[in-house]
Short mmCIF file of C-alpha atoms and ligand atoms in Angstrom, two decimals:
data_model
loop_
_atom_site.label_atom_id
_atom_site.label_comp_id
_atom_site.label_asym_id
_atom_site.label_seq_id
_atom_site.Cartn_x
_atom_site.Cartn_y
_atom_site.Cartn_z
CA UNK A 1 215.22 163.80 104.00
CA UNK A 2 217.08 164.26 107.31
CA UNK A 3 216.55 161.87 110.29
CA UNK A 4 217.08 163.24 113.76
CA UNK A 5 217.99 160.82 116.62
CA UNK A 6 217.37 161.98 120.14
CA UNK A 7 214.54 164.26 118.84
CA UNK A 8 212.69 164.26 122.18
CA UNK A 9 215.81 165.41 124.12
CA UNK A 10 217.41 168.77 124.87
CA UNK A 11 219.53 169.14 121.68
CA UNK A 12 217.59 166.88 119.29
CA UNK A 13 214.40 168.82 119.76
CA UNK A 14 216.25 172.02 118.75
CA UNK A 15 217.77 170.32 115.79
CA UNK A 16 214.32 169.27 114.60
CA UNK A 17 212.84 172.76 115.14
CA UNK A 18 215.81 174.46 113.37
CA UNK A 19 215.74 172.10 110.43
CA UNK A 20 212.00 172.61 110.02
CA UNK A 21 212.51 176.41 110.21
CA UNK A 22 215.15 176.02 107.42
CA UNK A 23 212.59 174.35 105.22
CA UNK A 24 214.04 170.82 105.46
CA UNK A 25 212.11 167.62 105.22
CA UNK A 26 212.49 166.03 108.79
CA UNK A 27 211.95 162.62 110.28
CA UNK A 28 212.28 162.07 114.03
CA UNK A 29 213.38 158.79 115.55
CA UNK A 30 211.52 158.01 118.81
CA UNK A 31 211.44 154.95 120.98
CA UNK A 32 207.74 155.24 121.91
CA UNK A 33 205.66 156.29 118.94
CA UNK A 34 202.49 156.09 121.12
CA UNK A 35 203.37 159.29 122.99
CA UNK A 36 202.70 162.87 121.77
CA UNK A 37 206.19 164.19 121.57
CA UNK A 38 205.02 167.69 120.52
CA UNK A 39 207.37 167.84 117.55
CA UNK A 40 204.98 169.52 115.26
CA UNK A 41 202.86 168.33 112.34
CA UNK A 42 205.66 168.97 109.71
CA UNK A 43 207.72 166.24 111.31
CA UNK A 44 207.22 162.60 110.52
CA UNK A 45 207.79 160.59 113.68
CA UNK A 46 209.20 157.12 113.18
CA UNK A 47 209.85 154.36 115.71
CA UNK A 48 213.33 152.92 116.42
CA UNK A 49 215.70 151.94 119.14
CA UNK A 50 219.44 152.36 118.81
CA UNK A 51 219.91 149.18 120.91
CA UNK A 52 218.19 147.09 118.19
CA UNK A 53 219.81 147.29 114.82
CA UNK A 54 216.89 145.89 112.89
CA UNK A 55 214.44 148.39 114.31
CA UNK A 56 216.31 151.16 112.46
CA UNK A 57 215.80 149.85 108.95
CA UNK A 58 212.40 151.44 108.18
CA UNK A 59 213.34 154.71 109.88
CA UNK A 60 216.44 155.04 107.69
CA UNK A 61 214.88 154.10 104.33
CA UNK A 62 214.93 157.12 101.99
CA UNK A 63 217.11 159.16 104.34
CA UNK A 64 220.02 161.33 102.94
CA UNK A 65 221.65 162.41 106.12
CA UNK A 66 221.08 162.11 109.93
CA UNK A 67 221.84 163.70 113.21
CA UNK A 68 223.05 161.04 115.69
CA UNK A 69 222.72 161.62 119.42
CA UNK A 70 223.34 158.82 121.94
CA UNK A 71 222.96 158.98 125.68
CA UNK A 72 226.64 159.40 126.46
CA UNK A 73 226.67 156.33 128.72
CA UNK A 74 228.26 152.93 128.19
CA UNK A 75 225.66 152.17 125.55
CA UNK A 76 227.18 154.85 123.25
CA UNK A 77 229.76 152.68 121.26
CA UNK A 78 227.11 150.04 120.46
CA UNK A 79 224.37 152.57 119.63
CA UNK A 80 226.70 154.46 117.33
CA UNK A 81 227.85 151.27 115.53
CA UNK A 82 224.21 150.01 115.17
CA UNK A 83 223.07 153.35 113.70
CA UNK A 84 226.04 153.63 111.25
CA UNK A 85 225.57 150.03 110.17
CA UNK A 86 221.88 150.52 109.53
CA UNK A 87 222.59 153.81 107.80
CA UNK A 88 225.20 152.17 105.47
CA UNK A 89 222.69 149.47 104.56
CA UNK A 90 220.09 152.20 103.76
CA UNK A 91 222.50 154.18 101.57
CA UNK A 92 222.58 157.20 103.92
CA UNK A 93 225.21 159.74 102.72
CA UNK A 94 226.25 161.69 105.86
CA UNK A 95 225.99 161.30 109.65
CA UNK A 96 226.58 164.07 112.11
CA UNK A 97 227.39 162.74 115.53
CA UNK A 98 227.12 164.69 118.73
CA UNK A 99 230.31 163.67 120.54
CA UNK A 100 232.07 165.35 123.44
CA UNK A 101 235.03 167.76 124.25
CA UNK A 102 237.10 164.88 125.66
CA UNK A 103 237.20 163.10 122.35
CA UNK A 104 239.05 166.10 120.84
CA UNK A 105 241.90 165.70 123.26
CA UNK A 106 241.93 161.86 123.68
CA UNK A 107 241.02 162.11 127.38
CA UNK A 108 240.72 158.67 128.98
CA UNK A 109 237.70 159.18 131.37
CA UNK A 110 234.81 156.90 130.76
CA UNK A 111 232.48 159.28 128.87
CA UNK A 112 235.25 160.50 126.53
CA UNK A 113 236.30 156.87 125.93
CA UNK A 114 232.70 155.79 125.02
CA UNK A 115 232.29 158.69 122.61
CA UNK A 116 235.72 157.96 121.10
CA UNK A 117 234.68 154.30 120.55
CA UNK A 118 231.54 155.53 118.88
CA UNK A 119 233.47 157.84 116.65
CA UNK A 120 235.77 155.02 115.78
CA UNK A 121 232.84 152.83 114.73
CA UNK A 122 231.51 155.66 112.42
CA UNK A 123 235.08 156.11 110.88
CA UNK A 124 235.33 152.40 110.21
CA UNK A 125 231.88 152.00 108.74
CA UNK A 126 232.52 155.21 106.71
CA UNK A 127 235.52 153.53 105.01
CA UNK A 128 233.29 150.90 103.50
CA UNK A 129 232.18 151.58 99.91
CA UNK A 130 228.61 152.10 101.01
CA UNK A 131 229.54 153.71 104.33
CA UNK A 132 228.13 157.20 105.23
CA UNK A 133 230.60 160.14 105.66
CA UNK A 134 230.80 161.52 109.13
CA UNK A 135 231.14 164.80 110.99
CA UNK A 136 231.75 165.01 114.74
CA UNK A 137 230.67 167.86 116.98
CA UNK A 138 232.63 167.98 120.25
CA UNK A 139 230.99 170.41 122.66
CA UNK A 140 231.99 171.12 126.25
CA UNK A 141 229.44 171.45 129.03
CA UNK A 142 225.91 172.64 128.11
CA UNK A 143 224.48 175.78 129.71
CA UNK A 144 221.26 173.76 130.19
CA UNK A 145 222.91 171.54 132.88
CA UNK A 146 221.73 174.39 135.11
CA UNK A 147 218.21 172.85 134.75
CA UNK A 148 219.30 170.57 137.62
CA UNK A 149 219.39 173.66 139.85
CA UNK A 150 215.67 174.46 139.20
CA UNK A 151 214.02 172.59 142.10
CA UNK A 152 216.35 173.95 144.89
CA UNK A 153 216.35 177.45 143.46
CA UNK A 154 212.54 177.48 143.56
CA UNK A 155 212.09 175.73 146.83
CA UNK A 156 215.19 176.97 148.94
CA UNK A 157 216.73 179.88 147.04
CA UNK A 158 219.89 177.83 146.77
CA UNK A 159 222.04 175.95 144.30
CA UNK A 160 223.77 172.75 145.48
CA UNK A 161 226.62 171.78 143.22
CA UNK A 162 230.14 170.35 143.05
CA UNK A 163 233.29 171.71 141.43
CA UNK A 164 232.27 175.34 141.72
CA UNK A 165 235.63 176.96 140.97
CA UNK A 166 236.77 175.67 137.56
CA UNK A 167 235.81 177.96 134.58
CA UNK A 168 233.92 176.34 131.75
CA UNK A 169 233.00 177.94 128.35
CA UNK A 170 229.49 176.50 128.60
CA UNK A 171 227.55 176.22 125.33
CA UNK A 172 223.82 176.70 124.82
CA UNK A 173 222.22 173.49 123.43
CA UNK A 174 220.48 175.64 120.91
CA UNK A 175 223.90 176.47 119.53
CA UNK A 176 224.91 172.81 119.47
CA UNK A 177 221.86 172.29 117.39
CA UNK A 178 222.71 175.20 115.16
CA UNK A 179 226.12 173.68 114.59
CA UNK A 180 224.56 170.34 113.68
CA UNK A 181 222.03 172.06 111.35
CA UNK A 182 224.89 173.81 109.55
CA UNK A 183 226.87 170.58 109.17
CA UNK A 184 223.80 168.83 107.84
CA UNK A 185 222.60 171.45 105.43
CA UNK A 186 225.71 173.05 103.97
CA UNK A 187 228.52 171.64 101.97
CA UNK A 188 231.99 170.54 103.09
CA UNK A 189 231.73 169.14 106.59
CA UNK A 190 232.40 165.46 105.81
CA UNK A 191 235.41 164.04 107.58
CA UNK A 192 235.58 167.12 109.96
CA UNK A 193 235.57 167.48 113.68
CA UNK A 194 234.32 170.63 115.42
CA UNK A 195 235.26 171.43 118.93
CA UNK A 196 232.60 174.01 119.77
CA UNK A 197 232.04 175.98 123.02
CA UNK A 198 230.43 179.14 124.34
CA UNK A 199 231.63 182.77 124.35
CA UNK A 200 232.79 183.15 128.04
CA UNK A 201 234.51 180.95 130.59
CA UNK A 202 232.43 181.02 133.73
CA UNK A 203 232.76 179.16 137.09
CA UNK A 204 229.62 178.01 138.92
CA UNK A 205 229.67 181.03 141.25
CA UNK A 206 229.55 183.33 138.23
CA UNK A 207 226.71 181.33 136.64
CA UNK A 208 224.74 181.43 139.87
CA UNK A 209 225.22 185.22 140.17
CA UNK A 210 223.93 185.58 136.59
CA UNK A 211 220.88 183.47 137.46
CA UNK A 212 220.29 185.45 140.71
CA UNK A 213 220.49 188.83 138.90
CA UNK A 214 217.97 187.67 136.25
CA UNK A 215 215.58 186.31 138.92
CA UNK A 216 216.12 189.47 141.04
CA UNK A 217 216.72 187.53 144.22
CA UNK A 218 219.80 186.36 146.11
CA UNK A 219 220.80 182.66 145.73
CA UNK A 220 223.00 180.77 148.10
CA UNK A 221 225.62 178.48 146.61
CA UNK A 222 226.35 175.38 148.64
CA UNK A 223 229.26 173.17 147.54
CA UNK A 224 228.76 169.44 147.79
CA UNK A 225 230.91 166.34 147.10
CA UNK A 226 230.56 165.14 143.55
CA UNK A 227 228.93 161.83 144.65
CA UNK A 228 226.04 163.78 146.32
CA UNK A 229 225.40 165.86 143.15
CA UNK A 230 225.46 162.76 141.03
CA UNK A 231 223.06 161.04 143.32
CA UNK A 232 220.64 163.99 143.08
CA UNK A 233 221.12 164.04 139.30
CA UNK A 234 220.24 160.38 139.07
CA UNK A 235 216.96 161.15 140.88
CA UNK A 236 216.27 163.73 138.20
CA UNK A 237 216.75 161.12 135.43
CA UNK A 238 220.47 161.57 134.57
CA UNK A 239 222.98 158.73 134.40
CA UNK A 240 224.90 158.86 137.69
CA UNK A 241 228.16 157.61 136.33
CA UNK A 242 228.07 160.15 133.48
CA UNK A 243 227.56 163.04 136.02
CA UNK A 244 230.22 161.69 138.30
CA UNK A 245 232.70 161.39 135.44
CA UNK A 246 232.09 164.72 133.87
CA UNK A 247 232.30 166.62 137.20
CA UNK A 248 235.27 164.50 138.13
CA UNK A 249 237.05 165.64 134.96
CA UNK A 250 237.09 169.20 136.30
CA UNK A 251 239.50 168.17 139.07
CA UNK A 252 242.08 167.51 136.35
CA UNK A 253 244.16 170.59 135.32
CA UNK A 254 244.59 169.53 131.76
CA UNK A 255 240.76 169.10 131.43
CA UNK A 256 240.10 172.50 133.14
CA UNK A 257 242.41 174.19 130.75
CA UNK A 258 240.71 172.81 127.72
CA UNK A 259 237.12 173.28 129.07
CA UNK A 260 237.78 176.98 129.80
CA UNK A 261 239.04 177.95 126.33
CA UNK A 262 237.00 180.27 124.32
CA UNK A 263 237.28 179.21 120.70
CA UNK A 264 236.42 180.73 117.33
CA UNK A 265 235.06 177.41 115.94
CA UNK A 266 231.38 177.97 116.50
CA UNK A 267 231.31 181.35 114.88
CA UNK A 268 233.44 180.09 111.93
CA UNK A 269 231.07 177.26 111.38
CA UNK A 270 227.69 178.94 111.91
CA UNK A 271 228.48 182.57 111.01
CA UNK A 272 227.43 184.22 114.26
CA UNK A 273 228.78 184.33 117.87
CA UNK A 274 227.46 181.68 120.26
CA UNK A 275 224.83 182.63 122.80
CA UNK A 276 225.89 183.63 126.37
CA UNK A 277 224.95 181.83 129.54
CA UNK A 278 222.87 184.85 130.27
CA UNK A 279 220.91 184.37 127.07
CA UNK A 280 220.05 180.77 128.13
CA UNK A 281 219.00 181.97 131.65
CA UNK A 282 216.83 184.80 130.30
CA UNK A 283 215.04 182.38 127.91
CA UNK A 284 214.47 179.73 130.64
CA UNK A 285 213.71 181.85 133.73
CA UNK A 286 210.25 180.20 134.02
CA UNK A 287 211.79 176.86 135.19
CA UNK A 288 213.50 178.60 138.17
CA UNK A 289 210.37 180.50 139.39
N1 NAP B 1 225.11 167.76 128.99
C1 NAP B 1 226.31 168.17 128.61
O1 NAP B 1 226.89 169.05 129.24
C2 NAP B 1 227.01 167.59 127.40
C3 NAP B 1 228.17 168.05 127.00
C4 NAP B 1 228.78 167.53 125.85
C5 NAP B 1 228.14 166.50 125.20
N2 NAP B 1 227.01 165.91 125.64
C6 NAP B 1 226.42 164.80 124.93
O2 NAP B 1 225.13 165.09 124.53
C7 NAP B 1 224.35 163.97 124.50
C8 NAP B 1 223.07 164.19 125.26
O3 NAP B 1 222.31 165.19 124.69
P1 NAP B 1 220.90 165.64 125.23
O4 NAP B 1 221.18 166.33 126.58
O5 NAP B 1 220.20 166.40 124.20
O6 NAP B 1 220.19 164.26 125.50
P2 NAP B 1 218.79 164.05 126.31
O7 NAP B 1 218.02 165.33 126.50
O8 NAP B 1 219.13 163.19 127.49
O9 NAP B 1 218.00 163.10 125.25
C9 NAP B 1 218.41 161.83 124.94
C10 NAP B 1 217.62 161.45 123.71
O10 NAP B 1 218.13 160.19 123.19
C11 NAP B 1 216.96 159.32 123.09
N3 NAP B 1 217.40 157.93 123.26
C12 NAP B 1 217.84 157.43 124.42
N4 NAP B 1 218.02 156.11 124.24
C13 NAP B 1 217.67 155.76 122.99
C14 NAP B 1 217.62 154.57 122.26
N5 NAP B 1 218.04 153.46 122.82
N6 NAP B 1 217.22 154.61 121.04
C15 NAP B 1 216.75 155.78 120.41
N7 NAP B 1 216.72 156.99 121.08
C16 NAP B 1 217.19 156.98 122.40
C17 NAP B 1 215.90 159.79 123.99
O11 NAP B 1 214.66 159.46 123.50
P3 NAP B 1 213.45 158.87 124.43
O12 NAP B 1 212.41 159.98 124.28
O13 NAP B 1 213.06 157.66 123.82
O14 NAP B 1 213.99 158.66 125.81
C18 NAP B 1 216.14 161.32 123.87
O15 NAP B 1 215.45 161.90 122.78
C19 NAP B 1 225.18 162.79 125.08
O16 NAP B 1 225.78 162.09 124.11
C20 NAP B 1 226.30 163.63 125.97
O17 NAP B 1 227.45 162.86 126.08
C21 NAP B 1 226.39 166.50 126.73
#
């Protein structure tokens, strides 16, 4: 039995779908069990909140391994520690945590620091006799962050964004999920970290051009200060500080260098090349029309 945390979100929903497609028995942790999360009849939906350790006990009973996704904000270290503690108590064997690129290189921005603290908690709990083994996935920026462009593209034929020049090897969240599914369902990933990314380093101008070509209409790109983009992202439900920090990272040459690297890691892990940004755009054109 595999438990998926974050099952209603971008990556977790894909992890659930891909595990079900692979014939695995899947349980999905949700905060509000009263809602219809549209996860499909094969999936057992169980309640639990990462902020409340005791709420995780029932969800983890009988679970062999779990996909652990936290929001990436200041709650991340506590949520990771709570989950790993409850998993150890329940005798869970293996946790696959979605971490972040900055953890790979020890970057000291807030988001990397929070994920690193979460990783540390999993390592410490994993050292206990009953502690679960861990695997950390450390992706760079997701292709799907372009979802935040959808409203202005539809309404004004424009993208308003910050940091438009640095190149980033963006990764499709479906591929982040594929890496997680591989780590959860095949042997030999315990104690390993995977710095995964996409197949091409693209700046925002290039990504907007790809979107415009797919839509068959010109798009204007308007560069804004990071604070304005973070404020707009907050209105769309993102954590402002997280957006500010991740965009701010791109002002740092050492981060830019790492974020733009095209690596073989995904293909080595999953056995096929990662999807392109164009693939993501083509499959999500409806949200921009
Ligand atoms: N976006 C990027 O470019 C990027 C790049 C690298 C790494 N990451 C990492 O990816 C993660 C975000 O992934 P995502 O975009 O798939 O997330 P998302 O779409 O924002 O979904 C978050 C999920 O977490 C659940 N959740 C939130 N708080 C919870 C709690 N207290 N207890 C239980 N579940 C809770 C939410 O469930 P509800 O339905 O209950 O709200 C939702 O299912 C972060 O850790 C981030 O640092 C992101």
